[in-house]
């Protein structure tokens, strides 16, 4: 970060600065992270995985991805998401004396927010096979899930459920993704004010202060239906994946 004040004239002073910020994408110490990148027009895509994830993917899951046109590619964590290296943040301020009683002040700056943990999800650290759900449902309230209650009771369920990725039916497993070429969020802040000296003990100020956010993070569903359908239409054939 560099900054300097420059007195251009006795009536005008500039405050100039430039800050550089680098924000890498979050990593996982154990390599439990993967990124789904949909293809153009939501056709096919790539499932970018670390070596740790690649070694744990069941064959059935990989085959299910292939049938949807999604290829599995092993990459390092730095290649899961491409981050920006040109995060320059200029700061400009000025103070000018228009008359002996009237002063003009103004300022402008860009402030990067980095890559934040939005919490709750979707997070690419929750991709299969890092996290997944196993659901067991009884046919009715009087019938146990298994005849011997090996699954269904707190005392027995957790030791009898097979917690391995290969036991998961790949049908319906959701993938989470982050934009491959990531642009961090930033805010442009600006202000301008006029200050008028009414007396030696009293001044009045009129100011305008504003800011605007750019590249604000949001979530979208790439598997949503992309067209209007008649009421009652089954949406599954119109979903990309």
PDB file of C-alpha atoms in Angstrom:
ATOM      1  CA  UNK A   1       0.000   0.000   0.000  1.00  0.00           C
ATOM      2  CA  UNK A   2       1.357   3.426  -0.936  1.00  0.00           C
ATOM      3  CA  UNK A   3      -0.127   6.819  -0.150  1.00  0.00           C
ATOM      4  CA  UNK A   4       0.980  10.429  -0.347  1.00  0.00           C
ATOM      5  CA  UNK A   5      -0.440  13.908   0.077  1.00  0.00           C
ATOM      6  CA  UNK A   6       0.359  16.464  -2.591  1.00  0.00           C
ATOM      7  CA  UNK A   7      -0.223  20.172  -2.069  1.00  0.00           C
ATOM      8  CA  UNK A   8      -0.807  21.270  -5.646  1.00  0.00           C
ATOM      9  CA  UNK A   9      -1.472  24.908  -4.727  1.00  0.00           C
ATOM     10  CA  UNK A  10      -2.087  26.681  -1.424  1.00  0.00           C
ATOM     11  CA  UNK A  11      -5.787  26.129  -2.115  1.00  0.00           C
ATOM     12  CA  UNK A  12      -5.746  22.521  -3.369  1.00  0.00           C
ATOM     13  CA  UNK A  13      -4.458  19.332  -1.733  1.00  0.00           C
ATOM     14  CA  UNK A  14      -4.645  15.825  -3.223  1.00  0.00           C
ATOM     15  CA  UNK A  15      -4.491  12.573  -1.250  1.00  0.00           C
ATOM     16  CA  UNK A  16      -3.469   9.732  -3.569  1.00  0.00           C
ATOM     17  CA  UNK A  17      -3.032   6.068  -2.708  1.00  0.00           C
ATOM     18  CA  UNK A  18      -2.933   2.602  -4.223  1.00  0.00           C
ATOM     19  CA  UNK A  19      -3.464  -0.710  -2.452  1.00  0.00           C
ATOM     20  CA  UNK A  20      -2.869  -4.183  -3.858  1.00  0.00           C
ATOM     21  CA  UNK A  21      -4.695  -7.221  -2.529  1.00  0.00           C
ATOM     22  CA  UNK A  22      -4.414 -10.906  -3.402  1.00  0.00           C
ATOM     23  CA  UNK A  23      -7.208 -13.252  -2.394  1.00  0.00           C
ATOM     24  CA  UNK A  24      -6.707 -16.963  -2.978  1.00  0.00           C
ATOM     25  CA  UNK A  25      -9.613 -19.390  -3.070  1.00  0.00           C
ATOM     26  CA  UNK A  26     -10.145 -21.433   0.119  1.00  0.00           C
ATOM     27  CA  UNK A  27      -8.152 -24.661   0.325  1.00  0.00           C
ATOM     28  CA  UNK A  28      -8.693 -27.796   2.391  1.00  0.00           C
ATOM     29  CA  UNK A  29      -5.749 -29.117   4.387  1.00  0.00           C
ATOM     30  CA  UNK A  30      -6.675 -32.745   3.662  1.00  0.00           C
ATOM     31  CA  UNK A  31      -7.572 -32.176   0.009  1.00  0.00           C
ATOM     32  CA  UNK A  32     -11.274 -32.857   0.590  1.00  0.00           C
ATOM     33  CA  UNK A  33     -12.517 -30.425  -2.024  1.00  0.00           C
ATOM     34  CA  UNK A  34     -13.884 -30.633  -5.568  1.00  0.00           C
ATOM     35  CA  UNK A  35     -15.457 -28.213  -8.039  1.00  0.00           C
ATOM     36  CA  UNK A  36     -18.208 -28.856 -10.579  1.00  0.00           C
ATOM     37  CA  UNK A  37     -17.917 -26.647 -13.665  1.00  0.00           C
ATOM     38  CA  UNK A  38     -21.006 -26.888 -15.929  1.00  0.00           C
ATOM     39  CA  UNK A  39     -20.399 -26.949 -19.667  1.00  0.00           C
ATOM     40  CA  UNK A  40     -21.435 -24.230 -22.089  1.00  0.00           C
ATOM     41  CA  UNK A  41     -25.221 -23.882 -22.282  1.00  0.00           C
ATOM     42  CA  UNK A  42     -25.397 -26.324 -19.349  1.00  0.00           C
ATOM     43  CA  UNK A  43     -24.408 -29.287 -21.502  1.00  0.00           C
ATOM     44  CA  UNK A  44     -21.987 -31.692 -19.820  1.00  0.00           C
ATOM     45  CA  UNK A  45     -19.157 -30.237 -17.783  1.00  0.00           C
ATOM     46  CA  UNK A  46     -16.144 -31.112 -15.665  1.00  0.00           C
ATOM     47  CA  UNK A  47     -15.841 -32.422 -12.143  1.00  0.00           C
ATOM     48  CA  UNK A  48     -12.481 -31.106 -10.958  1.00  0.00           C
ATOM     49  CA  UNK A  49     -11.131 -33.161  -8.080  1.00  0.00           C
ATOM     50  CA  UNK A  50      -7.989 -33.386  -6.000  1.00  0.00           C
ATOM     51  CA  UNK A  51      -5.927 -36.604  -5.925  1.00  0.00           C
ATOM     52  CA  UNK A  52      -7.496 -37.405  -2.536  1.00  0.00           C
ATOM     53  CA  UNK A  53     -11.024 -37.168  -3.950  1.00  0.00           C
ATOM     54  CA  UNK A  54     -10.115 -39.011  -7.159  1.00  0.00           C
ATOM     55  CA  UNK A  55      -8.932 -42.035  -5.168  1.00  0.00           C
ATOM     56  CA  UNK A  56     -12.274 -42.262  -3.324  1.00  0.00           C
ATOM     57  CA  UNK A  57     -14.733 -41.925  -6.211  1.00  0.00           C
ATOM     58  CA  UNK A  58     -16.718 -45.140  -6.776  1.00  0.00           C
ATOM     59  CA  UNK A  59     -16.813 -46.512 -10.307  1.00  0.00           C
ATOM     60  CA  UNK A  60     -20.610 -46.296 -10.341  1.00  0.00           C
ATOM     61  CA  UNK A  61     -20.489 -42.587  -9.561  1.00  0.00           C
ATOM     62  CA  UNK A  62     -17.923 -41.908 -12.312  1.00  0.00           C
ATOM     63  CA  UNK A  63     -20.051 -43.860 -14.789  1.00  0.00           C
ATOM     64  CA  UNK A  64     -23.117 -41.839 -13.793  1.00  0.00           C
ATOM     65  CA  UNK A  65     -21.215 -38.610 -14.476  1.00  0.00           C
ATOM     66  CA  UNK A  66     -20.029 -39.915 -17.826  1.00  0.00           C
ATOM     67  CA  UNK A  67     -23.605 -40.685 -18.842  1.00  0.00           C
ATOM     68  CA  UNK A  68     -24.420 -37.001 -18.212  1.00  0.00           C
ATOM     69  CA  UNK A  69     -21.455 -35.819 -20.282  1.00  0.00           C
ATOM     70  CA  UNK A  70     -19.447 -34.827 -17.192  1.00  0.00           C
ATOM     71  CA  UNK A  71     -15.773 -35.782 -17.158  1.00  0.00           C
ATOM     72  CA  UNK A  72     -13.677 -36.254 -14.003  1.00  0.00           C
ATOM     73  CA  UNK A  73     -10.371 -34.373 -14.056  1.00  0.00           C
ATOM     74  CA  UNK A  74      -7.701 -34.577 -11.362  1.00  0.00           C
ATOM     75  CA  UNK A  75      -6.092 -31.219 -10.594  1.00  0.00           C
ATOM     76  CA  UNK A  76      -4.240 -29.513  -7.778  1.00  0.00           C
ATOM     77  CA  UNK A  77      -6.152 -27.281  -5.375  1.00  0.00           C
ATOM     78  CA  UNK A  78      -4.748 -24.153  -7.043  1.00  0.00           C
ATOM     79  CA  UNK A  79      -6.392 -25.246 -10.316  1.00  0.00           C
ATOM     80  CA  UNK A  80      -9.888 -25.805  -8.942  1.00  0.00           C
ATOM     81  CA  UNK A  81     -10.635 -22.090  -9.314  1.00  0.00           C
ATOM     82  CA  UNK A  82      -8.702 -19.398 -11.177  1.00  0.00           C
ATOM     83  CA  UNK A  83      -8.408 -16.271  -9.037  1.00  0.00           C
ATOM     84  CA  UNK A  84      -7.607 -12.719 -10.062  1.00  0.00           C
ATOM     85  CA  UNK A  85      -4.074 -11.382  -9.557  1.00  0.00           C
ATOM     86  CA  UNK A  86      -4.834  -7.761 -10.507  1.00  0.00           C
ATOM     87  CA  UNK A  87      -6.796  -6.502  -7.522  1.00  0.00           C
ATOM     88  CA  UNK A  88      -5.686  -2.867  -7.602  1.00  0.00           C
ATOM     89  CA  UNK A  89      -7.524  -0.531  -5.233  1.00  0.00           C
ATOM     90  CA  UNK A  90      -7.001   3.166  -5.980  1.00  0.00           C
ATOM     91  CA  UNK A  91      -7.794   5.835  -3.377  1.00  0.00           C
ATOM     92  CA  UNK A  92      -8.237   9.469  -4.380  1.00  0.00           C
ATOM     93  CA  UNK A  93      -9.139  12.419  -2.179  1.00  0.00           C
ATOM     94  CA  UNK A  94      -9.051  16.165  -2.577  1.00  0.00           C
ATOM     95  CA  UNK A  95      -9.647  19.245  -0.528  1.00  0.00           C
ATOM     96  CA  UNK A  96      -9.977  22.618  -2.222  1.00  0.00           C
ATOM     97  CA  UNK A  97     -10.682  26.089  -0.856  1.00  0.00           C
ATOM     98  CA  UNK A  98     -13.117  27.759  -3.226  1.00  0.00           C
ATOM     99  CA  UNK A  99     -13.396  30.975  -1.202  1.00  0.00           C
ATOM    100  CA  UNK A 100     -12.269  32.106   2.215  1.00  0.00           C
ATOM    101  CA  UNK A 101     -15.454  30.572   3.646  1.00  0.00           C
ATOM    102  CA  UNK A 102     -16.234  27.674   1.266  1.00  0.00           C
ATOM    103  CA  UNK A 103     -14.318  24.370   1.049  1.00  0.00           C
ATOM    104  CA  UNK A 104     -14.866  21.451  -1.333  1.00  0.00           C
ATOM    105  CA  UNK A 105     -13.883  17.907  -0.316  1.00  0.00           C
ATOM    106  CA  UNK A 106     -14.252  14.699  -2.339  1.00  0.00           C
ATOM    107  CA  UNK A 107     -13.034  11.124  -2.244  1.00  0.00           C
ATOM    108  CA  UNK A 108     -13.185   7.856  -4.177  1.00  0.00           C
ATOM    109  CA  UNK A 109     -11.875   4.376  -3.486  1.00  0.00           C
ATOM    110  CA  UNK A 110     -12.188   0.718  -4.422  1.00  0.00           C
ATOM    111  CA  UNK A 111     -12.280  -1.812  -1.585  1.00  0.00           C
ATOM    112  CA  UNK A 112     -12.057  -5.562  -2.209  1.00  0.00           C
ATOM    113  CA  UNK A 113     -13.899  -7.922   0.095  1.00  0.00           C
ATOM    114  CA  UNK A 114     -11.903 -11.018  -0.766  1.00  0.00           C
ATOM    115  CA  UNK A 115     -13.387 -14.488  -1.089  1.00  0.00           C
ATOM    116  CA  UNK A 116     -15.585 -15.001   1.913  1.00  0.00           C
ATOM    117  CA  UNK A 117     -17.045 -18.098   3.511  1.00  0.00           C
ATOM    118  CA  UNK A 118     -20.755 -17.487   2.968  1.00  0.00           C
ATOM    119  CA  UNK A 119     -21.587 -20.179   5.498  1.00  0.00           C
ATOM    120  CA  UNK A 120     -24.291 -22.790   5.227  1.00  0.00           C
ATOM    121  CA  UNK A 121     -23.576 -23.558   1.613  1.00  0.00           C
ATOM    122  CA  UNK A 122     -23.366 -24.303  -1.144  1.00  0.00           C
ATOM    123  CA  UNK A 123     -19.666 -24.927  -0.471  1.00  0.00           C
ATOM    124  CA  UNK A 124     -17.395 -26.994  -2.700  1.00  0.00           C
ATOM    125  CA  UNK A 125     -15.973 -28.631   0.422  1.00  0.00           C
ATOM    126  CA  UNK A 126     -19.342 -30.424   0.656  1.00  0.00           C
ATOM    127  CA  UNK A 127     -19.090 -32.233  -2.682  1.00  0.00           C
ATOM    128  CA  UNK A 128     -19.325 -35.990  -3.022  1.00  0.00           C
ATOM    129  CA  UNK A 129     -17.678 -38.061  -1.571  1.00  0.00           C
ATOM    130  CA  UNK A 130     -16.809 -35.611   1.226  1.00  0.00           C
ATOM    131  CA  UNK A 131     -20.442 -35.293   2.276  1.00  0.00           C
ATOM    132  CA  UNK A 132     -23.466 -37.365   1.319  1.00  0.00           C
ATOM    133  CA  UNK A 133     -26.783 -38.498   2.736  1.00  0.00           C
ATOM    134  CA  UNK A 134     -27.993 -42.016   3.391  1.00  0.00           C
ATOM    135  CA  UNK A 135     -31.759 -42.245   3.827  1.00  0.00           C
ATOM    136  CA  UNK A 136     -33.600 -45.230   5.252  1.00  0.00           C
ATOM    137  CA  UNK A 137     -37.400 -45.054   5.385  1.00  0.00           C
ATOM    138  CA  UNK A 138     -39.850 -47.536   6.877  1.00  0.00           C
ATOM    139  CA  UNK A 139     -42.923 -48.470   4.836  1.00  0.00           C
ATOM    140  CA  UNK A 140     -45.123 -47.371   7.753  1.00  0.00           C
ATOM    141  CA  UNK A 141     -44.940 -46.379  11.398  1.00  0.00           C
ATOM    142  CA  UNK A 142     -45.458 -49.937  12.665  1.00  0.00           C
ATOM    143  CA  UNK A 143     -42.887 -51.686  10.480  1.00  0.00           C
ATOM    144  CA  UNK A 144     -39.167 -51.466  11.364  1.00  0.00           C
ATOM    145  CA  UNK A 145     -36.688 -50.424   8.676  1.00  0.00           C
ATOM    146  CA  UNK A 146     -34.999 -53.800   9.021  1.00  0.00           C
ATOM    147  CA  UNK A 147     -36.661 -56.883  10.552  1.00  0.00           C
ATOM    148  CA  UNK A 148     -33.972 -57.253  13.230  1.00  0.00           C
ATOM    149  CA  UNK A 149     -33.779 -53.512  13.982  1.00  0.00           C
ATOM    150  CA  UNK A 150     -30.111 -53.489  13.020  1.00  0.00           C
ATOM    151  CA  UNK A 151     -30.905 -50.153  11.358  1.00  0.00           C
ATOM    152  CA  UNK A 152     -33.468 -47.870  12.913  1.00  0.00           C
ATOM    153  CA  UNK A 153     -32.450 -47.682  16.564  1.00  0.00           C
ATOM    154  CA  UNK A 154     -29.960 -45.246  18.059  1.00  0.00           C
ATOM    155  CA  UNK A 155     -28.214 -48.164  19.767  1.00  0.00           C
ATOM    156  CA  UNK A 156     -27.529 -50.056  16.539  1.00  0.00           C
ATOM    157  CA  UNK A 157     -27.912 -47.859  13.451  1.00  0.00           C
ATOM    158  CA  UNK A 158     -24.577 -46.066  13.339  1.00  0.00           C
ATOM    159  CA  UNK A 159     -22.473 -49.187  13.719  1.00  0.00           C
ATOM    160  CA  UNK A 160     -24.453 -51.097  11.071  1.00  0.00           C
ATOM    161  CA  UNK A 161     -24.748 -48.441   8.364  1.00  0.00           C
ATOM    162  CA  UNK A 162     -21.999 -48.700   5.772  1.00  0.00           C
ATOM    163  CA  UNK A 163     -20.403 -45.243   5.678  1.00  0.00           C
ATOM    164  CA  UNK A 164     -18.459 -45.707   2.448  1.00  0.00           C
ATOM    165  CA  UNK A 165     -19.028 -43.753  -0.789  1.00  0.00           C
ATOM    166  CA  UNK A 166     -19.599 -46.953  -2.724  1.00  0.00           C
ATOM    167  CA  UNK A 167     -22.819 -47.593  -0.793  1.00  0.00           C
ATOM    168  CA  UNK A 168     -24.376 -44.359  -2.126  1.00  0.00           C
ATOM    169  CA  UNK A 169     -26.751 -44.511  -5.064  1.00  0.00           C
ATOM    170  CA  UNK A 170     -25.297 -41.947  -7.513  1.00  0.00           C
ATOM    171  CA  UNK A 171     -28.755 -41.104  -8.831  1.00  0.00           C
ATOM    172  CA  UNK A 172     -29.748 -37.746  -7.395  1.00  0.00           C
ATOM    173  CA  UNK A 173     -26.377 -36.879  -5.864  1.00  0.00           C
ATOM    174  CA  UNK A 174     -25.986 -33.115  -6.234  1.00  0.00           C
ATOM    175  CA  UNK A 175     -22.747 -31.409  -7.243  1.00  0.00           C
ATOM    176  CA  UNK A 176     -21.653 -27.987  -6.066  1.00  0.00           C
ATOM    177  CA  UNK A 177     -19.509 -25.586  -8.006  1.00  0.00           C
ATOM    178  CA  UNK A 178     -17.761 -22.238  -7.842  1.00  0.00           C
ATOM    179  CA  UNK A 179     -17.195 -20.023 -10.863  1.00  0.00           C
ATOM    180  CA  UNK A 180     -14.021 -21.282 -12.566  1.00  0.00           C
ATOM    181  CA  UNK A 181     -12.695 -17.792 -13.300  1.00  0.00           C
ATOM    182  CA  UNK A 182     -13.420 -16.107  -9.993  1.00  0.00           C
ATOM    183  CA  UNK A 183     -13.753 -12.340  -9.637  1.00  0.00           C
ATOM    184  CA  UNK A 184     -13.709 -11.178  -6.014  1.00  0.00           C
ATOM    185  CA  UNK A 185     -16.366  -8.840  -4.691  1.00  0.00           C
ATOM    186  CA  UNK A 186     -15.471  -5.185  -4.348  1.00  0.00           C
ATOM    187  CA  UNK A 187     -17.140  -1.918  -3.390  1.00  0.00           C
ATOM    188  CA  UNK A 188     -16.718   1.482  -5.000  1.00  0.00           C
ATOM    189  CA  UNK A 189     -17.152   4.192  -2.356  1.00  0.00           C
ATOM    190  CA  UNK A 190     -17.366   7.899  -3.119  1.00  0.00           C
ATOM    191  CA  UNK A 191     -18.320  11.162  -1.476  1.00  0.00           C
ATOM    192  CA  UNK A 192     -18.357  14.892  -2.126  1.00  0.00           C
ATOM    193  CA  UNK A 193     -19.084  17.670   0.337  1.00  0.00           C
ATOM    194  CA  UNK A 194     -19.237  21.451   0.595  1.00  0.00           C
ATOM    195  CA  UNK A 195     -18.486  23.126   3.916  1.00  0.00           C
ATOM    196  CA  UNK A 196     -19.329  26.760   4.504  1.00  0.00           C
ATOM    197  CA  UNK A 197     -18.070  28.783   7.444  1.00  0.00           C
ATOM    198  CA  UNK A 198     -20.960  30.797   8.876  1.00  0.00           C
ATOM    199  CA  UNK A 199     -18.950  32.259  11.749  1.00  0.00           C
ATOM    200  CA  UNK A 200     -15.781  31.550  13.708  1.00  0.00           C
ATOM    201  CA  UNK A 201     -17.731  29.020  15.782  1.00  0.00           C
ATOM    202  CA  UNK A 202     -20.247  27.612  13.313  1.00  0.00           C
ATOM    203  CA  UNK A 203     -20.027  25.829   9.925  1.00  0.00           C
ATOM    204  CA  UNK A 204     -22.585  24.056   7.760  1.00  0.00           C
ATOM    205  CA  UNK A 205     -21.843  21.000   5.589  1.00  0.00           C
ATOM    206  CA  UNK A 206     -23.732  19.568   2.636  1.00  0.00           C
ATOM    207  CA  UNK A 207     -22.531  16.117   1.557  1.00  0.00           C
ATOM    208  CA  UNK A 208     -23.344  13.270  -0.783  1.00  0.00           C
ATOM    209  CA  UNK A 209     -22.051   9.829   0.176  1.00  0.00           C
ATOM    210  CA  UNK A 210     -22.550   6.679  -1.875  1.00  0.00           C
ATOM    211  CA  UNK A 211     -21.240   3.208  -2.638  1.00  0.00           C
ATOM    212  CA  UNK A 212     -21.973   0.390  -5.050  1.00  0.00           C
ATOM    213  CA  UNK A 213     -21.077  -3.297  -4.883  1.00  0.00           C
ATOM    214  CA  UNK A 214     -19.640  -5.175  -7.848  1.00  0.00           C
ATOM    215  CA  UNK A 215     -19.462  -8.941  -8.530  1.00  0.00           C
ATOM    216  CA  UNK A 216     -21.538  -9.735  -5.451  1.00  0.00           C
ATOM    217  CA  UNK A 217     -21.572 -13.438  -4.706  1.00  0.00           C
ATOM    218  CA  UNK A 218     -24.799 -15.281  -5.400  1.00  0.00           C
ATOM    219  CA  UNK A 219     -26.009 -18.841  -5.905  1.00  0.00           C
ATOM    220  CA  UNK A 220     -27.706 -20.285  -8.971  1.00  0.00           C
ATOM    221  CA  UNK A 221     -29.069 -23.708  -9.817  1.00  0.00           C
ATOM    222  CA  UNK A 222     -27.605 -24.947 -13.137  1.00  0.00           C
ATOM    223  CA  UNK A 223     -30.074 -27.835 -13.126  1.00  0.00           C
ATOM    224  CA  UNK A 224     -33.174 -25.670 -13.205  1.00  0.00           C
ATOM    225  CA  UNK A 225     -35.596 -25.769 -16.130  1.00  0.00           C
ATOM    226  CA  UNK A 226     -34.624 -23.146 -18.690  1.00  0.00           C
ATOM    227  CA  UNK A 227     -37.970 -22.640 -20.405  1.00  0.00           C
ATOM    228  CA  UNK A 228     -41.625 -22.010 -19.656  1.00  0.00           C
ATOM    229  CA  UNK A 229     -43.730 -25.179 -19.497  1.00  0.00           C
ATOM    230  CA  UNK A 230     -47.479 -25.737 -19.435  1.00  0.00           C
ATOM    231  CA  UNK A 231     -48.933 -26.279 -15.934  1.00  0.00           C
ATOM    232  CA  UNK A 232     -48.636 -29.854 -14.743  1.00  0.00           C
ATOM    233  CA  UNK A 233     -45.743 -30.756 -17.087  1.00  0.00           C
ATOM    234  CA  UNK A 234     -43.167 -33.171 -15.688  1.00  0.00           C
ATOM    235  CA  UNK A 235     -39.975 -31.121 -15.436  1.00  0.00           C
ATOM    236  CA  UNK A 236     -37.425 -33.958 -15.310  1.00  0.00           C
ATOM    237  CA  UNK A 237     -37.003 -34.283 -19.114  1.00  0.00           C
ATOM    238  CA  UNK A 238     -36.287 -30.552 -19.318  1.00  0.00           C
ATOM    239  CA  UNK A 239     -33.559 -30.472 -16.674  1.00  0.00           C
ATOM    240  CA  UNK A 240     -29.986 -30.350 -18.059  1.00  0.00           C
ATOM    241  CA  UNK A 241     -28.619 -33.021 -15.701  1.00  0.00           C
TER     242      UNK A 241
END
